[in-house]
Short mmCIF file of N, CA, C and O in Angstrom, two decimals:
data_model
loop_
_atom_site.label_atom_id
_atom_site.label_comp_id
_atom_site.label_asym_id
_atom_site.label_seq_id
_atom_site.Cartn_x
_atom_site.Cartn_y
_atom_site.Cartn_z
N UNK A 1 9.67 -34.94 -45.58
CA UNK A 1 10.01 -33.75 -46.32
C UNK A 1 9.90 -32.54 -45.38
O UNK A 1 8.90 -32.33 -44.71
N UNK A 2 10.96 -31.75 -45.35
CA UNK A 2 10.97 -30.54 -44.54
C UNK A 2 10.88 -29.34 -45.47
O UNK A 2 11.69 -29.21 -46.40
N UNK A 3 9.91 -28.49 -45.24
CA UNK A 3 9.75 -27.29 -46.05
C UNK A 3 10.57 -26.16 -45.45
O UNK A 3 10.58 -25.98 -44.23
N UNK A 4 11.22 -25.39 -46.31
CA UNK A 4 11.95 -24.21 -45.86
C UNK A 4 11.15 -22.99 -46.29
O UNK A 4 11.20 -22.61 -47.45
N UNK A 5 10.40 -22.45 -45.36
CA UNK A 5 9.58 -21.28 -45.65
C UNK A 5 10.42 -20.02 -45.63
O UNK A 5 11.48 -19.97 -45.00
N UNK A 6 9.91 -18.99 -46.28
CA UNK A 6 10.57 -17.69 -46.21
C UNK A 6 10.54 -17.22 -44.76
O UNK A 6 9.70 -17.65 -43.97
N UNK A 7 11.45 -16.32 -44.39
CA UNK A 7 11.43 -15.81 -43.00
C UNK A 7 10.08 -15.21 -42.62
O UNK A 7 9.62 -15.39 -41.49
N UNK A 8 9.41 -14.53 -43.54
CA UNK A 8 8.10 -13.93 -43.24
C UNK A 8 7.08 -15.01 -42.92
O UNK A 8 6.36 -14.92 -41.91
N UNK A 9 6.98 -16.04 -43.76
CA UNK A 9 5.99 -17.09 -43.51
C UNK A 9 6.36 -17.94 -42.31
O UNK A 9 5.48 -18.41 -41.58
N UNK A 10 7.65 -18.12 -42.07
CA UNK A 10 8.08 -18.83 -40.86
C UNK A 10 7.65 -18.03 -39.62
O UNK A 10 7.16 -18.60 -38.65
N UNK A 11 7.80 -16.71 -39.67
CA UNK A 11 7.36 -15.86 -38.55
C UNK A 11 5.85 -15.95 -38.36
O UNK A 11 5.37 -16.00 -37.22
N UNK A 12 5.10 -15.98 -39.47
CA UNK A 12 3.64 -16.10 -39.39
C UNK A 12 3.24 -17.43 -38.72
O UNK A 12 2.40 -17.44 -37.82
N UNK A 13 3.84 -18.53 -39.16
CA UNK A 13 3.51 -19.84 -38.60
C UNK A 13 3.89 -19.90 -37.13
O UNK A 13 3.11 -20.38 -36.29
N UNK A 14 5.06 -19.40 -36.78
CA UNK A 14 5.50 -19.40 -35.39
C UNK A 14 4.56 -18.57 -34.52
O UNK A 14 4.14 -19.02 -33.44
N UNK A 15 4.20 -17.37 -34.98
CA UNK A 15 3.27 -16.52 -34.22
C UNK A 15 1.92 -17.20 -34.07
O UNK A 15 1.30 -17.14 -33.00
N UNK A 16 1.46 -17.84 -35.14
CA UNK A 16 0.17 -18.55 -35.08
C UNK A 16 0.22 -19.63 -34.01
O UNK A 16 -0.66 -19.71 -33.15
N UNK A 17 1.24 -20.47 -34.06
CA UNK A 17 1.31 -21.60 -33.13
C UNK A 17 1.62 -21.18 -31.70
O UNK A 17 1.26 -21.89 -30.77
N UNK A 18 2.23 -20.00 -31.54
CA UNK A 18 2.47 -19.47 -30.19
C UNK A 18 1.30 -18.63 -29.69
O UNK A 18 1.36 -18.10 -28.58
N UNK A 19 0.28 -18.48 -30.54
CA UNK A 19 -0.89 -17.64 -30.22
C UNK A 19 -0.46 -16.23 -29.84
O UNK A 19 -0.99 -15.63 -28.92
N UNK A 20 0.50 -15.71 -30.59
CA UNK A 20 1.09 -14.39 -30.34
C UNK A 20 0.52 -13.38 -31.33
O UNK A 20 1.04 -13.21 -32.44
N UNK A 21 -0.55 -12.71 -30.93
CA UNK A 21 -1.23 -11.77 -31.80
C UNK A 21 -0.38 -10.59 -32.22
O UNK A 21 -0.49 -10.11 -33.35
N UNK A 22 0.48 -10.12 -31.34
CA UNK A 22 1.34 -8.99 -31.67
C UNK A 22 2.33 -9.37 -32.77
O UNK A 22 2.51 -8.64 -33.75
N UNK A 23 2.98 -10.52 -32.62
CA UNK A 23 3.94 -10.98 -33.63
C UNK A 23 3.24 -11.30 -34.94
O UNK A 23 3.76 -11.01 -36.02
N UNK A 24 2.06 -11.88 -34.88
CA UNK A 24 1.31 -12.19 -36.10
C UNK A 24 0.94 -10.91 -36.84
O UNK A 24 1.17 -10.80 -38.04
N UNK A 25 0.41 -9.94 -36.14
CA UNK A 25 0.00 -8.68 -36.76
C UNK A 25 1.19 -7.99 -37.41
O UNK A 25 1.05 -7.38 -38.48
N UNK A 26 2.36 -8.11 -36.83
CA UNK A 26 3.56 -7.49 -37.38
C UNK A 26 3.95 -8.06 -38.75
O UNK A 26 4.70 -7.43 -39.49
N UNK A 27 3.43 -9.21 -39.10
CA UNK A 27 3.72 -9.82 -40.40
C UNK A 27 2.96 -9.15 -41.54
O UNK A 27 3.28 -9.37 -42.71
N UNK A 28 1.96 -8.34 -41.23
CA UNK A 28 1.07 -7.74 -42.22
C UNK A 28 1.38 -6.26 -42.45
O UNK A 28 1.79 -5.56 -41.52
N UNK A 29 1.11 -5.78 -43.69
CA UNK A 29 1.13 -4.34 -43.93
C UNK A 29 -0.03 -3.72 -43.16
O UNK A 29 -0.99 -4.41 -42.79
N UNK A 30 0.04 -2.42 -42.92
CA UNK A 30 -0.95 -1.74 -42.07
C UNK A 30 -2.38 -1.87 -42.57
O UNK A 30 -3.32 -1.95 -41.77
N UNK A 31 -2.59 -1.91 -43.89
CA UNK A 31 -3.95 -1.99 -44.43
C UNK A 31 -4.26 -3.35 -45.05
O UNK A 31 -5.10 -3.47 -45.94
N UNK A 32 -3.59 -4.39 -44.56
CA UNK A 32 -3.79 -5.74 -45.08
C UNK A 32 -5.22 -6.21 -44.89
O UNK A 32 -5.98 -5.69 -44.06
N UNK A 33 -5.57 -7.24 -45.66
CA UNK A 33 -6.90 -7.83 -45.60
C UNK A 33 -6.76 -9.32 -45.29
O UNK A 33 -5.94 -10.02 -45.88
N UNK A 34 -7.57 -9.81 -44.34
CA UNK A 34 -7.67 -11.23 -44.05
C UNK A 34 -9.12 -11.64 -44.29
O UNK A 34 -10.05 -10.99 -43.79
N UNK A 35 -9.29 -12.72 -45.06
CA UNK A 35 -10.62 -13.27 -45.30
C UNK A 35 -10.65 -14.68 -44.70
O UNK A 35 -9.86 -15.54 -45.09
N UNK A 36 -11.54 -14.88 -43.73
CA UNK A 36 -11.65 -16.17 -43.04
C UNK A 36 -13.08 -16.35 -42.56
O UNK A 36 -13.71 -15.40 -42.08
N UNK A 37 -13.59 -17.56 -42.68
CA UNK A 37 -14.93 -17.92 -42.22
C UNK A 37 -15.99 -16.95 -42.75
O UNK A 37 -16.90 -16.55 -42.03
N UNK A 38 -15.84 -16.54 -44.02
CA UNK A 38 -16.84 -15.69 -44.66
C UNK A 38 -16.80 -14.22 -44.28
O UNK A 38 -17.67 -13.46 -44.66
N UNK A 39 -15.79 -13.81 -43.53
CA UNK A 39 -15.70 -12.43 -43.08
C UNK A 39 -14.35 -11.84 -43.49
O UNK A 39 -13.33 -12.53 -43.47
N UNK A 40 -14.36 -10.55 -43.84
CA UNK A 40 -13.14 -9.85 -44.21
C UNK A 40 -12.74 -8.90 -43.08
O UNK A 40 -13.58 -8.20 -42.53
N UNK A 41 -11.46 -8.91 -42.77
CA UNK A 41 -10.90 -8.08 -41.70
C UNK A 41 -9.80 -7.22 -42.33
O UNK A 41 -8.89 -7.76 -42.96
N UNK A 42 -9.87 -5.90 -42.16
CA UNK A 42 -8.91 -4.99 -42.80
C UNK A 42 -8.17 -4.16 -41.77
O UNK A 42 -8.78 -3.54 -40.90
N UNK A 43 -6.85 -4.15 -41.89
CA UNK A 43 -6.01 -3.33 -41.03
C UNK A 43 -5.58 -4.05 -39.76
O UNK A 43 -6.20 -5.02 -39.34
N UNK A 44 -4.51 -3.55 -39.17
CA UNK A 44 -3.94 -4.19 -37.98
C UNK A 44 -4.92 -4.41 -36.83
O UNK A 44 -4.98 -5.51 -36.29
N UNK A 45 -5.71 -3.40 -36.43
CA UNK A 45 -6.62 -3.64 -35.31
C UNK A 45 -7.64 -4.76 -35.59
O UNK A 45 -7.90 -5.60 -34.73
N UNK A 46 -8.19 -4.78 -36.80
CA UNK A 46 -9.17 -5.81 -37.15
C UNK A 46 -8.52 -7.19 -37.26
O UNK A 46 -9.11 -8.20 -36.84
N UNK A 47 -7.32 -7.24 -37.81
CA UNK A 47 -6.61 -8.52 -37.92
C UNK A 47 -6.26 -9.05 -36.54
O UNK A 47 -6.43 -10.23 -36.26
N UNK A 48 -5.81 -8.19 -35.67
CA UNK A 48 -5.49 -8.61 -34.30
C UNK A 48 -6.74 -9.12 -33.58
O UNK A 48 -6.70 -10.17 -32.92
N UNK A 49 -7.86 -8.42 -33.72
CA UNK A 49 -9.12 -8.86 -33.09
C UNK A 49 -9.56 -10.21 -33.66
O UNK A 49 -10.00 -11.09 -32.90
N UNK A 50 -9.46 -10.37 -34.98
CA UNK A 50 -9.82 -11.66 -35.62
C UNK A 50 -8.97 -12.77 -35.05
O UNK A 50 -9.49 -13.82 -34.66
N UNK A 51 -7.64 -12.56 -35.02
CA UNK A 51 -6.74 -13.61 -34.55
C UNK A 51 -7.01 -13.98 -33.09
O UNK A 51 -7.11 -15.15 -32.75
N UNK A 52 -7.15 -12.98 -32.25
CA UNK A 52 -7.43 -13.24 -30.83
C UNK A 52 -8.73 -14.03 -30.68
O UNK A 52 -8.82 -14.94 -29.85
N UNK A 53 -9.73 -13.72 -31.51
CA UNK A 53 -11.02 -14.41 -31.45
C UNK A 53 -10.89 -15.88 -31.87
O UNK A 53 -11.40 -16.77 -31.19
N UNK A 54 -10.21 -16.15 -33.00
CA UNK A 54 -10.11 -17.54 -33.45
C UNK A 54 -9.24 -18.37 -32.51
O UNK A 54 -9.51 -19.55 -32.30
N UNK A 55 -8.23 -17.75 -31.91
CA UNK A 55 -7.41 -18.47 -30.93
C UNK A 55 -8.27 -18.83 -29.72
O UNK A 55 -8.23 -19.96 -29.23
N UNK A 56 -9.05 -17.87 -29.24
CA UNK A 56 -9.93 -18.12 -28.08
C UNK A 56 -10.93 -19.23 -28.39
O UNK A 56 -11.15 -20.13 -27.57
N UNK A 57 -11.53 -19.20 -29.57
CA UNK A 57 -12.56 -20.18 -29.92
C UNK A 57 -12.00 -21.56 -30.22
O UNK A 57 -12.61 -22.56 -29.83
N UNK A 58 -10.86 -21.63 -30.92
CA UNK A 58 -10.41 -22.91 -31.46
C UNK A 58 -9.11 -23.45 -30.87
O UNK A 58 -8.78 -24.62 -31.10
N UNK A 59 -8.33 -22.63 -30.17
CA UNK A 59 -7.06 -23.08 -29.57
C UNK A 59 -6.29 -23.97 -30.55
O UNK A 59 -5.92 -25.10 -30.24
N UNK A 60 -6.02 -23.46 -31.73
CA UNK A 60 -5.48 -24.26 -32.82
C UNK A 60 -3.99 -24.07 -33.03
O UNK A 60 -3.40 -23.08 -32.60
N UNK A 61 -3.40 -25.03 -33.71
CA UNK A 61 -2.04 -24.94 -34.23
C UNK A 61 -2.06 -25.43 -35.67
O UNK A 61 -2.98 -26.15 -36.08
N UNK A 62 -1.05 -25.02 -36.43
CA UNK A 62 -0.96 -25.43 -37.82
C UNK A 62 0.38 -26.10 -38.09
O UNK A 62 1.39 -25.75 -37.48
N UNK A 63 0.35 -27.06 -39.00
CA UNK A 63 1.56 -27.69 -39.52
C UNK A 63 1.50 -27.54 -41.02
O UNK A 63 0.51 -27.94 -41.66
N UNK A 64 2.53 -26.95 -41.60
CA UNK A 64 2.57 -26.76 -43.05
C UNK A 64 2.98 -28.07 -43.70
O UNK A 64 4.01 -28.66 -43.35
N UNK A 65 2.15 -28.54 -44.66
CA UNK A 65 2.43 -29.79 -45.35
C UNK A 65 2.86 -29.58 -46.80
O UNK A 65 3.42 -30.48 -47.41
N UNK A 66 2.58 -28.39 -47.35
CA UNK A 66 2.98 -28.11 -48.73
C UNK A 66 3.01 -26.60 -48.94
O UNK A 66 2.32 -25.86 -48.24
N UNK A 67 3.80 -26.19 -49.92
CA UNK A 67 3.91 -24.78 -50.28
C UNK A 67 3.96 -24.67 -51.79
O UNK A 67 4.70 -25.41 -52.45
N UNK A 68 3.17 -23.76 -52.34
CA UNK A 68 3.19 -23.45 -53.77
C UNK A 68 3.31 -21.94 -53.91
O UNK A 68 2.59 -21.21 -53.25
N UNK A 69 4.22 -21.50 -54.79
CA UNK A 69 4.42 -20.07 -54.99
C UNK A 69 4.37 -19.74 -56.47
O UNK A 69 4.94 -20.46 -57.28
N UNK A 70 3.64 -18.68 -56.80
CA UNK A 70 3.65 -18.15 -58.16
C UNK A 70 3.47 -16.64 -58.07
O UNK A 70 2.55 -16.15 -57.42
N UNK A 71 4.39 -15.90 -58.70
CA UNK A 71 4.38 -14.44 -58.69
C UNK A 71 4.35 -13.93 -57.24
O UNK A 71 5.22 -14.26 -56.47
N UNK A 72 3.29 -13.19 -56.87
CA UNK A 72 3.23 -12.64 -55.51
C UNK A 72 2.26 -13.41 -54.62
O UNK A 72 1.88 -12.94 -53.57
N UNK A 73 1.87 -14.64 -55.04
CA UNK A 73 0.97 -15.45 -54.21
C UNK A 73 1.68 -16.72 -53.75
O UNK A 73 2.35 -17.38 -54.54
N UNK A 74 1.53 -17.01 -52.47
CA UNK A 74 2.04 -18.24 -51.90
C UNK A 74 0.89 -18.95 -51.20
O UNK A 74 0.15 -18.32 -50.44
N UNK A 75 0.74 -20.23 -51.47
CA UNK A 75 -0.31 -21.03 -50.85
C UNK A 75 0.34 -22.08 -49.97
O UNK A 75 1.15 -22.88 -50.43
N UNK A 76 0.00 -22.02 -48.68
CA UNK A 76 0.46 -23.04 -47.74
C UNK A 76 -0.70 -23.99 -47.47
O UNK A 76 -1.78 -23.54 -47.07
N UNK A 77 -0.48 -25.26 -47.70
CA UNK A 77 -1.44 -26.27 -47.29
C UNK A 77 -1.06 -26.68 -45.88
O UNK A 77 0.12 -26.96 -45.62
N UNK A 78 -2.04 -26.67 -44.99
CA UNK A 78 -1.74 -26.92 -43.58
C UNK A 78 -2.68 -27.97 -42.99
O UNK A 78 -3.80 -28.16 -43.46
N UNK A 79 -2.21 -28.61 -41.97
CA UNK A 79 -3.06 -29.44 -41.13
C UNK A 79 -3.31 -28.61 -39.87
O UNK A 79 -2.36 -28.20 -39.19
N UNK A 80 -4.59 -28.34 -39.60
CA UNK A 80 -4.97 -27.50 -38.47
C UNK A 80 -5.60 -28.39 -37.41
O UNK A 80 -6.56 -29.11 -37.68
N UNK A 81 -5.06 -28.31 -36.21
CA UNK A 81 -5.55 -29.10 -35.08
C UNK A 81 -6.00 -28.13 -34.00
O UNK A 81 -5.30 -27.17 -33.69
N UNK A 82 -7.19 -28.38 -33.46
CA UNK A 82 -7.69 -27.50 -32.41
C UNK A 82 -8.95 -28.04 -31.78
O UNK A 82 -9.33 -29.20 -31.99
N UNK A 83 -9.63 -27.17 -31.04
CA UNK A 83 -10.84 -27.57 -30.32
C UNK A 83 -12.07 -27.22 -31.15
O UNK A 83 -12.86 -26.36 -30.79
N UNK A 84 -12.22 -27.92 -32.27
CA UNK A 84 -13.37 -27.74 -33.14
C UNK A 84 -13.75 -29.10 -33.73
O UNK A 84 -12.91 -29.99 -33.83
N UNK A 85 -15.01 -29.27 -34.10
CA UNK A 85 -15.45 -30.54 -34.67
C UNK A 85 -14.67 -30.90 -35.93
O UNK A 85 -14.38 -30.03 -36.76
N UNK A 86 -14.28 -32.16 -36.04
CA UNK A 86 -13.56 -32.63 -37.21
C UNK A 86 -12.06 -32.44 -37.16
O UNK A 86 -11.37 -32.76 -38.13
N UNK A 87 -11.55 -31.91 -36.07
CA UNK A 87 -10.11 -31.67 -35.93
C UNK A 87 -9.37 -33.01 -35.98
O UNK A 87 -9.83 -33.98 -35.38
N UNK A 88 -8.26 -33.07 -36.69
CA UNK A 88 -7.63 -32.04 -37.50
C UNK A 88 -8.27 -31.95 -38.90
O UNK A 88 -8.86 -32.92 -39.38
N UNK A 89 -8.08 -30.77 -39.53
CA UNK A 89 -8.56 -30.57 -40.89
C UNK A 89 -7.43 -29.97 -41.74
O UNK A 89 -6.46 -29.45 -41.19
N UNK A 90 -7.61 -30.08 -43.05
CA UNK A 90 -6.65 -29.46 -43.96
C UNK A 90 -7.22 -28.14 -44.43
O UNK A 90 -8.37 -28.07 -44.86
N UNK A 91 -6.43 -27.07 -44.30
CA UNK A 91 -6.82 -25.75 -44.79
C UNK A 91 -5.69 -25.18 -45.63
O UNK A 91 -4.52 -25.44 -45.37
N UNK A 92 -6.09 -24.36 -46.60
CA UNK A 92 -5.13 -23.65 -47.45
C UNK A 92 -5.09 -22.19 -47.02
O UNK A 92 -6.12 -21.54 -46.91
N UNK A 93 -3.89 -21.71 -46.78
CA UNK A 93 -3.65 -20.30 -46.46
C UNK A 93 -3.06 -19.67 -47.72
O UNK A 93 -1.93 -19.99 -48.12
N UNK A 94 -3.83 -18.79 -48.36
CA UNK A 94 -3.40 -18.14 -49.60
C UNK A 94 -2.93 -16.72 -49.29
O UNK A 94 -3.74 -15.87 -48.90
N UNK A 95 -1.64 -16.48 -49.44
CA UNK A 95 -1.02 -15.20 -49.09
C UNK A 95 -0.73 -14.38 -50.33
O UNK A 95 -0.22 -14.89 -51.32
N UNK A 96 -1.00 -13.09 -50.25
CA UNK A 96 -0.52 -12.11 -51.21
C UNK A 96 0.56 -11.34 -50.48
O UNK A 96 0.31 -10.73 -49.44
N UNK A 97 1.78 -11.41 -51.02
CA UNK A 97 2.94 -10.86 -50.32
C UNK A 97 3.59 -9.78 -51.17
O UNK A 97 3.72 -9.94 -52.39
N UNK A 98 3.99 -8.70 -50.53
CA UNK A 98 4.73 -7.64 -51.21
C UNK A 98 5.53 -6.84 -50.20
O UNK A 98 5.09 -6.66 -49.07
N UNK A 99 6.69 -6.40 -50.60
CA UNK A 99 7.56 -5.60 -49.72
C UNK A 99 7.84 -6.31 -48.40
O UNK A 99 7.85 -5.70 -47.33
N UNK A 100 8.02 -7.63 -48.48
CA UNK A 100 8.36 -8.45 -47.30
C UNK A 100 7.31 -8.42 -46.20
O UNK A 100 7.63 -8.62 -45.02
N UNK A 101 6.06 -8.17 -46.57
CA UNK A 101 4.94 -8.22 -45.62
C UNK A 101 3.75 -8.89 -46.30
O UNK A 101 3.67 -8.95 -47.53
N UNK A 102 2.81 -9.35 -45.51
CA UNK A 102 1.59 -9.95 -46.04
C UNK A 102 0.61 -8.83 -46.35
O UNK A 102 0.28 -8.02 -45.48
N UNK A 103 0.15 -8.78 -47.59
CA UNK A 103 -0.85 -7.79 -48.00
C UNK A 103 -2.26 -8.36 -47.88
O UNK A 103 -3.20 -7.61 -47.65
N UNK A 104 -2.37 -9.65 -48.11
CA UNK A 104 -3.68 -10.28 -48.04
C UNK A 104 -3.53 -11.74 -47.67
O UNK A 104 -2.52 -12.37 -47.99
N UNK A 105 -4.53 -12.26 -46.99
CA UNK A 105 -4.57 -13.67 -46.60
C UNK A 105 -6.00 -14.15 -46.71
O UNK A 105 -6.91 -13.52 -46.18
N UNK A 106 -6.18 -15.26 -47.40
CA UNK A 106 -7.48 -15.90 -47.50
C UNK A 106 -7.31 -17.33 -47.02
O UNK A 106 -6.40 -18.06 -47.49
N UNK A 107 -8.16 -17.74 -46.09
CA UNK A 107 -8.06 -19.08 -45.49
C UNK A 107 -9.28 -19.89 -45.90
O UNK A 107 -10.41 -19.43 -45.75
N UNK A 108 -9.05 -21.09 -46.40
CA UNK A 108 -10.16 -21.95 -46.79
C UNK A 108 -9.69 -23.34 -47.12
O UNK A 108 -8.52 -23.66 -47.02
N UNK A 109 -10.66 -24.16 -47.54
CA UNK A 109 -10.30 -25.55 -47.88
C UNK A 109 -10.30 -25.75 -49.34
O UNK A 109 -9.72 -25.48 -50.19
#
């Protein structure tokens, strides 16, 4: 099964897998919020710092295995492979999207 993601989410996945912090940050509104590993990051500078940090620590890539959308929330189920114990793991990326940008992202299992 091949998933056809929206251009925004396709750009997010591509930027993630290319470890391209600039392209990833461009997917978000200026005051977006990312919640990951128990910490909240708000705004482009904080999101860029978070992304650069997790790339440095985990050298990960994601493969989208499922997508669910309702109203302004899209949940991508992913297989995440990287340099961390238990790799690969399944994680859910929960996006709040508006005006063709990501307003919020929460990552968890």
